[in-house]
């Protein structure tokens, strides 16, 4: 349970005088949402007025009428003592209170409420009354908890991944980044957010732009999903890198920008070039080998024909010699 404590600062009536039933009804009519209710209590005679929303918030039957005791019985056991202490101190000493606590409706449903109230006196100093509001903040609390968990999960993912990840607005300024991104750009964390990514990584150590801003792939404008290589990536230490990146356009309400994932591909690209060079050498050697084999085959054929011719000539000369004998 979250308690905001008791304020003893005096508060004057917003209605400008001693409240009567008409004043109370005006206060009740100010309700504008089904999850907010208001109440008015005459501390002298116990007269109580509730707005219809109060019954809905506590899950009570309107026919039963307003019941302070009934509400007290619905307070969560872990919150009941502190809530009672805060409210009773305000009713006794005056001032105001603001406190969040849980109730268990008759149906068994647990709801989180934000209750606020204050004590005022009639203009002539005789008679005291209290008024206040109750807001069912269960859904808002669940939504806030869901967002907080989502933010925590996103933070864990951003910290766990080895890729540098950042957000860009429509101008290309960095809106968020993870540790891997900071390591990639090699700059102090304080000097990254709200800076143009182009200025962070597309300038040489002297500050000269490596290419015009119009040619920068990190503008933040929506181009859908783009995957490419940035060969002009120059981080803070001035050592050039080749970076592979994936850029995805983002639209959320009025916000337009992009999410960027980057990875140092310098060694990978160098290895690919070495492999390509080796393959080219192999192809060249293979071609040369083919030429040599062709030349060898041609030489062998010429030698075979020469030998065959020599054998043919020897045979003819032998036959002629036999004819002359």
Tab-separated table of C-alpha atoms in Angstrom:
chain	number	residue	atom	x	y	z
A	1	UNK	CA	0.000	0.000	0.000
A	2	UNK	CA	1.234	3.448	-0.857
A	3	UNK	CA	0.371	6.216	1.611
A	4	UNK	CA	0.918	9.872	0.891
A	5	UNK	CA	0.450	10.797	4.563
A	6	UNK	CA	-1.737	13.400	6.196
A	7	UNK	CA	-1.649	17.098	5.358
A	8	UNK	CA	-2.672	19.476	8.149
A	9	UNK	CA	-2.818	22.539	5.917
A	10	UNK	CA	-6.285	24.165	6.266
A	11	UNK	CA	-8.434	24.208	3.157
A	12	UNK	CA	-11.369	26.524	2.568
A	13	UNK	CA	-14.595	25.398	1.007
A	14	UNK	CA	-14.623	25.505	-2.752
A	15	UNK	CA	-18.298	26.395	-2.512
A	16	UNK	CA	-17.529	29.533	-0.490
A	17	UNK	CA	-19.475	28.922	2.739
A	18	UNK	CA	-21.311	26.477	4.955
A	19	UNK	CA	-22.298	23.464	2.850
A	20	UNK	CA	-25.836	22.285	2.765
A	21	UNK	CA	-27.385	19.398	0.884
A	22	UNK	CA	-27.530	21.524	-2.293
A	23	UNK	CA	-23.777	22.156	-2.036
A	24	UNK	CA	-23.159	18.427	-1.572
A	25	UNK	CA	-25.287	17.594	-4.609
A	26	UNK	CA	-23.323	20.102	-6.702
A	27	UNK	CA	-20.107	18.370	-5.648
A	28	UNK	CA	-21.527	14.964	-6.510
A	29	UNK	CA	-22.729	16.211	-9.910
A	30	UNK	CA	-19.146	17.152	-10.784
A	31	UNK	CA	-18.259	13.472	-11.320
A	32	UNK	CA	-17.292	12.793	-14.933
A	33	UNK	CA	-16.155	9.190	-14.989
A	34	UNK	CA	-17.650	5.941	-13.714
A	35	UNK	CA	-14.392	5.162	-11.889
A	36	UNK	CA	-14.486	8.272	-9.726
A	37	UNK	CA	-16.842	8.836	-6.847
A	38	UNK	CA	-17.286	11.567	-4.238
A	39	UNK	CA	-18.679	11.751	-0.725
A	40	UNK	CA	-19.754	14.314	1.868
A	41	UNK	CA	-19.939	13.706	5.626
A	42	UNK	CA	-21.374	15.897	8.403
A	43	UNK	CA	-19.051	15.192	11.330
A	44	UNK	CA	-21.621	16.554	13.818
A	45	UNK	CA	-24.564	14.274	13.076
A	46	UNK	CA	-23.062	11.631	10.778
A	47	UNK	CA	-25.205	12.618	7.767
A	48	UNK	CA	-23.536	11.147	4.653
A	49	UNK	CA	-24.035	11.623	0.928
A	50	UNK	CA	-22.474	9.420	-1.762
A	51	UNK	CA	-22.378	9.775	-5.500
A	52	UNK	CA	-23.744	6.766	-7.449
A	53	UNK	CA	-20.206	5.916	-8.543
A	54	UNK	CA	-19.204	5.216	-4.934
A	55	UNK	CA	-21.461	2.142	-4.864
A	56	UNK	CA	-19.966	0.901	-8.135
A	57	UNK	CA	-16.410	1.399	-6.915
A	58	UNK	CA	-16.973	-0.607	-3.730
A	59	UNK	CA	-19.351	-3.118	-5.310
A	60	UNK	CA	-22.215	-2.240	-2.954
A	61	UNK	CA	-25.960	-2.108	-3.504
A	62	UNK	CA	-27.187	1.520	-3.778
A	63	UNK	CA	-30.354	0.477	-1.954
A	64	UNK	CA	-28.306	-0.082	1.205
A	65	UNK	CA	-27.360	3.599	1.357
A	66	UNK	CA	-23.945	5.066	2.210
A	67	UNK	CA	-22.120	3.147	4.934
A	68	UNK	CA	-18.760	4.148	6.355
A	69	UNK	CA	-18.653	0.944	8.376
A	70	UNK	CA	-19.393	-1.101	5.256
A	71	UNK	CA	-16.491	0.490	3.440
A	72	UNK	CA	-14.163	-0.101	6.387
A	73	UNK	CA	-14.987	-3.829	6.315
A	74	UNK	CA	-13.922	-3.972	2.628
A	75	UNK	CA	-10.425	-2.642	3.221
A	76	UNK	CA	-7.681	-5.148	2.530
A	77	UNK	CA	-6.392	-6.642	5.806
A	78	UNK	CA	-2.819	-5.580	5.008
A	79	UNK	CA	-3.911	-1.971	4.443
A	80	UNK	CA	-6.793	-1.518	6.879
A	81	UNK	CA	-4.871	-0.347	9.971
A	82	UNK	CA	-2.787	2.312	8.259
A	83	UNK	CA	-5.742	3.613	6.219
A	84	UNK	CA	-7.906	3.889	9.315
A	85	UNK	CA	-5.133	5.717	11.185
A	86	UNK	CA	-4.678	8.269	8.398
A	87	UNK	CA	-8.391	8.972	7.980
A	88	UNK	CA	-9.138	9.119	11.712
A	89	UNK	CA	-6.247	11.529	12.288
A	90	UNK	CA	-7.623	13.827	9.594
A	91	UNK	CA	-11.184	13.679	10.939
A	92	UNK	CA	-9.916	14.516	14.436
A	93	UNK	CA	-7.294	17.159	13.743
A	94	UNK	CA	-8.476	18.549	10.406
A	95	UNK	CA	-6.424	19.081	7.292
A	96	UNK	CA	-6.446	16.681	4.373
A	97	UNK	CA	-5.313	13.207	3.405
A	98	UNK	CA	-4.346	11.395	0.228
A	99	UNK	CA	-3.819	7.664	0.354
A	100	UNK	CA	-3.821	4.647	-1.958
A	101	UNK	CA	-5.063	1.295	-0.674
A	102	UNK	CA	-6.743	-1.931	-1.669
A	103	UNK	CA	-10.300	-3.085	-1.083
A	104	UNK	CA	-11.898	-6.486	-1.502
A	105	UNK	CA	-15.345	-6.173	-3.024
A	106	UNK	CA	-18.153	-8.478	-1.837
A	107	UNK	CA	-17.575	-10.424	-5.074
A	108	UNK	CA	-13.980	-11.145	-3.991
A	109	UNK	CA	-12.445	-8.829	-6.577
A	110	UNK	CA	-9.466	-6.783	-5.355
A	111	UNK	CA	-9.328	-3.159	-6.491
A	112	UNK	CA	-6.779	-0.405	-5.909
A	113	UNK	CA	-8.211	2.951	-4.868
A	114	UNK	CA	-6.891	6.473	-4.539
A	115	UNK	CA	-8.796	8.223	-1.730
A	116	UNK	CA	-8.539	11.923	-0.959
A	117	UNK	CA	-10.425	14.033	1.549
A	118	UNK	CA	-10.324	17.108	3.733
A	119	UNK	CA	-12.108	18.532	6.754
A	120	UNK	CA	-13.664	22.001	6.811
A	121	UNK	CA	-15.599	24.103	9.305
A	122	UNK	CA	-18.651	26.256	8.823
A	123	UNK	CA	-18.063	29.953	8.424
A	124	UNK	CA	-19.292	30.744	11.952
A	125	UNK	CA	-16.957	28.154	13.439
A	126	UNK	CA	-19.780	25.854	14.498
A	127	UNK	CA	-20.032	22.475	12.878
A	128	UNK	CA	-17.480	20.514	10.881
A	129	UNK	CA	-17.818	18.401	7.816
A	130	UNK	CA	-15.593	16.338	5.533
A	131	UNK	CA	-15.678	15.744	1.837
A	132	UNK	CA	-13.544	13.858	-0.610
A	133	UNK	CA	-13.164	11.683	-3.658
A	134	UNK	CA	-12.369	8.046	-4.372
A	135	UNK	CA	-10.807	6.950	-7.660
A	136	UNK	CA	-10.515	3.361	-8.826
A	137	UNK	CA	-6.972	3.306	-10.205
A	138	UNK	CA	-6.715	-0.472	-10.654
A	139	UNK	CA	-6.624	-0.421	-14.446
A	140	UNK	CA	-4.205	2.500	-14.512
A	141	UNK	CA	-1.932	0.704	-12.041
A	142	UNK	CA	-2.056	-2.516	-14.088
A	143	UNK	CA	-1.298	-0.562	-17.255
A	144	UNK	CA	1.601	1.225	-15.565
A	145	UNK	CA	2.902	-2.103	-14.258
A	146	UNK	CA	2.629	-3.623	-17.739
A	147	UNK	CA	4.517	-0.714	-19.234
A	148	UNK	CA	7.157	-0.925	-16.536
A	149	UNK	CA	7.627	-4.654	-17.156
A	150	UNK	CA	7.791	-4.030	-20.914
A	151	UNK	CA	10.404	-1.327	-20.358
A	152	UNK	CA	12.399	-3.657	-18.106
A	153	UNK	CA	12.223	-6.459	-20.669
A	154	UNK	CA	13.254	-4.076	-23.440
A	155	UNK	CA	16.151	-2.897	-21.292
A	156	UNK	CA	17.259	-6.491	-20.688
A	157	UNK	CA	17.078	-7.267	-24.414
A	158	UNK	CA	18.998	-4.132	-25.328
A	159	UNK	CA	21.706	-4.948	-22.795
A	160	UNK	CA	21.912	-8.630	-23.728
A	161	UNK	CA	22.245	-8.249	-27.488
A	162	UNK	CA	25.690	-7.906	-29.039
A	163	UNK	CA	24.426	-5.626	-31.809
A	164	UNK	CA	24.454	-1.885	-31.396
A	165	UNK	CA	20.862	-0.623	-31.279
A	166	UNK	CA	19.618	2.951	-31.233
A	167	UNK	CA	16.533	4.993	-32.007
A	168	UNK	CA	16.466	7.950	-34.372
A	169	UNK	CA	13.972	10.765	-34.688
A	170	UNK	CA	12.910	12.138	-38.069
A	171	UNK	CA	16.042	14.314	-38.246
A	172	UNK	CA	18.397	11.436	-37.500
A	173	UNK	CA	19.127	12.389	-33.881
A	174	UNK	CA	19.754	9.561	-31.404
A	175	UNK	CA	16.843	9.078	-29.002
A	176	UNK	CA	18.073	5.965	-27.140
A	177	UNK	CA	20.908	3.470	-27.390
A	178	UNK	CA	22.255	0.307	-25.768
A	179	UNK	CA	25.753	-0.380	-24.375
A	180	UNK	CA	26.800	-2.231	-27.538
A	181	UNK	CA	25.980	0.881	-29.589
A	182	UNK	CA	28.074	3.081	-27.308
A	183	UNK	CA	30.947	0.622	-27.636
A	184	UNK	CA	30.590	0.680	-31.421
A	185	UNK	CA	30.602	4.480	-31.782
A	186	UNK	CA	33.281	4.768	-29.047
A	187	UNK	CA	31.966	7.952	-27.496
A	188	UNK	CA	30.952	8.980	-23.942
A	189	UNK	CA	27.321	8.177	-23.161
A	190	UNK	CA	26.617	11.821	-22.309
A	191	UNK	CA	27.577	12.870	-25.825
A	192	UNK	CA	25.298	10.537	-27.797
A	193	UNK	CA	21.608	11.275	-27.125
A	194	UNK	CA	20.062	14.138	-29.116
A	195	UNK	CA	23.103	14.199	-31.418
A	196	UNK	CA	22.888	13.537	-35.167
A	197	UNK	CA	24.190	10.041	-35.813
A	198	UNK	CA	25.673	11.382	-39.049
A	199	UNK	CA	27.858	13.778	-37.055
A	200	UNK	CA	28.900	11.020	-34.654
A	201	UNK	CA	30.102	8.469	-37.217
A	202	UNK	CA	30.500	10.133	-40.605
A	203	UNK	CA	33.300	12.593	-39.839
A	204	UNK	CA	37.023	11.874	-39.936
A	205	UNK	CA	39.277	12.806	-36.969
A	206	UNK	CA	39.688	16.322	-38.389
A	207	UNK	CA	35.896	16.813	-38.446
A	208	UNK	CA	35.519	16.656	-42.224
A	209	UNK	CA	32.297	15.025	-43.414
A	210	UNK	CA	32.925	11.761	-45.217
A	211	UNK	CA	29.825	12.299	-47.358
A	212	UNK	CA	27.032	14.912	-47.578
A	213	UNK	CA	24.200	14.694	-45.020
A	214	UNK	CA	21.760	14.133	-47.886
A	215	UNK	CA	23.508	10.843	-48.626
A	216	UNK	CA	23.471	9.668	-45.010
A	217	UNK	CA	21.548	6.411	-44.483
A	218	UNK	CA	20.746	7.462	-40.905
A	219	UNK	CA	18.380	10.352	-41.638
A	220	UNK	CA	15.535	8.820	-39.620
A	221	UNK	CA	13.035	9.214	-42.445
A	222	UNK	CA	10.747	6.268	-43.062
A	223	UNK	CA	12.110	4.056	-45.831
A	224	UNK	CA	10.570	0.843	-44.539
A	225	UNK	CA	13.182	-1.818	-43.830
A	226	UNK	CA	16.654	-1.233	-45.266
A	227	UNK	CA	19.672	-3.538	-44.907
A	228	UNK	CA	23.075	-2.443	-46.232
A	229	UNK	CA	26.762	-1.828	-45.507
A	230	UNK	CA	28.099	1.502	-44.253
A	231	UNK	CA	31.692	1.748	-45.478
A	232	UNK	CA	32.140	5.328	-44.151
A	233	UNK	CA	31.633	4.497	-40.466
A	234	UNK	CA	34.240	6.408	-38.442
A	235	UNK	CA	33.767	6.106	-34.640
A	236	UNK	CA	35.121	8.451	-32.009
A	237	UNK	CA	38.633	7.004	-31.947
A	238	UNK	CA	39.011	7.664	-35.673
A	239	UNK	CA	39.583	4.025	-36.663
A	240	UNK	CA	37.384	3.414	-39.740
A	241	UNK	CA	34.996	0.484	-39.727
A	242	UNK	CA	32.723	-1.291	-42.152
A	243	UNK	CA	29.337	-1.671	-40.470
A	244	UNK	CA	26.367	-3.724	-41.547
A	245	UNK	CA	23.080	-2.137	-40.517
A	246	UNK	CA	19.356	-2.799	-40.551
A	247	UNK	CA	17.120	0.254	-40.407
A	248	UNK	CA	13.365	-0.008	-39.745
A	249	UNK	CA	10.985	2.964	-39.940
A	250	UNK	CA	8.798	3.602	-36.884
A	251	UNK	CA	5.488	5.485	-36.533
A	252	UNK	CA	3.905	5.860	-33.088
A	253	UNK	CA	1.278	8.581	-32.872
A	254	UNK	CA	2.916	11.849	-33.834
A	255	UNK	CA	6.407	10.354	-33.579
A	256	UNK	CA	8.220	9.349	-36.760
A	257	UNK	CA	11.707	7.951	-36.868
A	258	UNK	CA	13.602	4.687	-37.106
A	259	UNK	CA	15.218	1.926	-35.084
A	260	UNK	CA	18.729	1.010	-36.151
A	261	UNK	CA	20.686	-2.196	-35.554
A	262	UNK	CA	24.405	-2.086	-36.354
A	263	UNK	CA	27.198	-4.653	-36.310
A	264	UNK	CA	30.936	-4.271	-36.930
A	265	UNK	CA	31.521	-6.205	-40.150
A	266	UNK	CA	35.110	-5.066	-40.737
A	267	UNK	CA	36.771	-8.448	-40.091
A	268	UNK	CA	33.940	-10.332	-41.748
A	269	UNK	CA	34.160	-8.167	-44.860
A	270	UNK	CA	37.973	-8.428	-44.889
A	271	UNK	CA	37.716	-12.219	-44.588
A	272	UNK	CA	35.179	-12.240	-47.405
A	273	UNK	CA	37.541	-10.228	-49.583
A	274	UNK	CA	40.431	-12.568	-48.751
A	275	UNK	CA	38.242	-15.548	-49.605
A	276	UNK	CA	37.172	-13.905	-52.848
A	277	UNK	CA	40.813	-13.189	-53.706
A	278	UNK	CA	41.755	-16.790	-52.963
A	279	UNK	CA	38.920	-18.054	-55.127
A	280	UNK	CA	40.051	-15.770	-57.945
A	281	UNK	CA	43.583	-17.103	-57.616
A	282	UNK	CA	42.265	-20.668	-57.682
A	283	UNK	CA	40.215	-19.860	-60.770
A	284	UNK	CA	43.279	-18.276	-62.417
A	285	UNK	CA	45.471	-21.261	-61.566
A	286	UNK	CA	42.759	-23.591	-62.787
A	287	UNK	CA	42.597	-21.688	-66.069
A	288	UNK	CA	46.368	-21.779	-66.417
A	289	UNK	CA	46.366	-25.494	-65.649
A	290	UNK	CA	43.746	-25.984	-68.343
A	291	UNK	CA	45.917	-24.156	-70.850
A	292	UNK	CA	48.977	-26.221	-69.869
A	293	UNK	CA	46.992	-29.445	-70.147
A	294	UNK	CA	45.747	-28.381	-73.576
A	295	UNK	CA	49.294	-27.595	-74.692
A	296	UNK	CA	50.553	-30.913	-73.302
A	297	UNK	CA	47.807	-32.817	-75.079
A	298	UNK	CA	48.628	-31.036	-78.332
A	299	UNK	CA	52.341	-31.821	-77.909
A	300	UNK	CA	51.570	-35.459	-77.201
A	301	UNK	CA	49.413	-35.660	-80.327
A	302	UNK	CA	52.150	-34.119	-82.453
A	303	UNK	CA	54.697	-36.578	-81.080
A	304	UNK	CA	52.350	-39.487	-81.699
A	305	UNK	CA	51.859	-38.435	-85.304
A	306	UNK	CA	55.624	-38.013	-85.776
A	307	UNK	CA	56.328	-41.470	-84.389
A	308	UNK	CA	53.590	-42.979	-86.550
A	309	UNK	CA	55.053	-41.314	-89.626
A	310	UNK	CA	58.528	-42.583	-88.814
A	311	UNK	CA	57.216	-46.127	-88.378
A	312	UNK	CA	55.310	-45.880	-91.685
A	313	UNK	CA	58.411	-44.708	-93.566
A	314	UNK	CA	60.556	-47.520	-92.117
A	315	UNK	CA	58.022	-50.138	-93.195
A	316	UNK	CA	57.927	-48.873	-96.790
A	317	UNK	CA	61.730	-48.852	-97.057
A	318	UNK	CA	61.906	-52.433	-95.774
A	319	UNK	CA	59.373	-53.653	-98.345
A	320	UNK	CA	61.280	-51.995	-101.197
A	321	UNK	CA	64.480	-53.622	-100.059
A	322	UNK	CA	62.840	-57.035	-100.142
A	323	UNK	CA	61.558	-56.418	-103.668
A	324	UNK	CA	65.090	-55.704	-104.910
A	325	UNK	CA	66.521	-58.906	-103.523
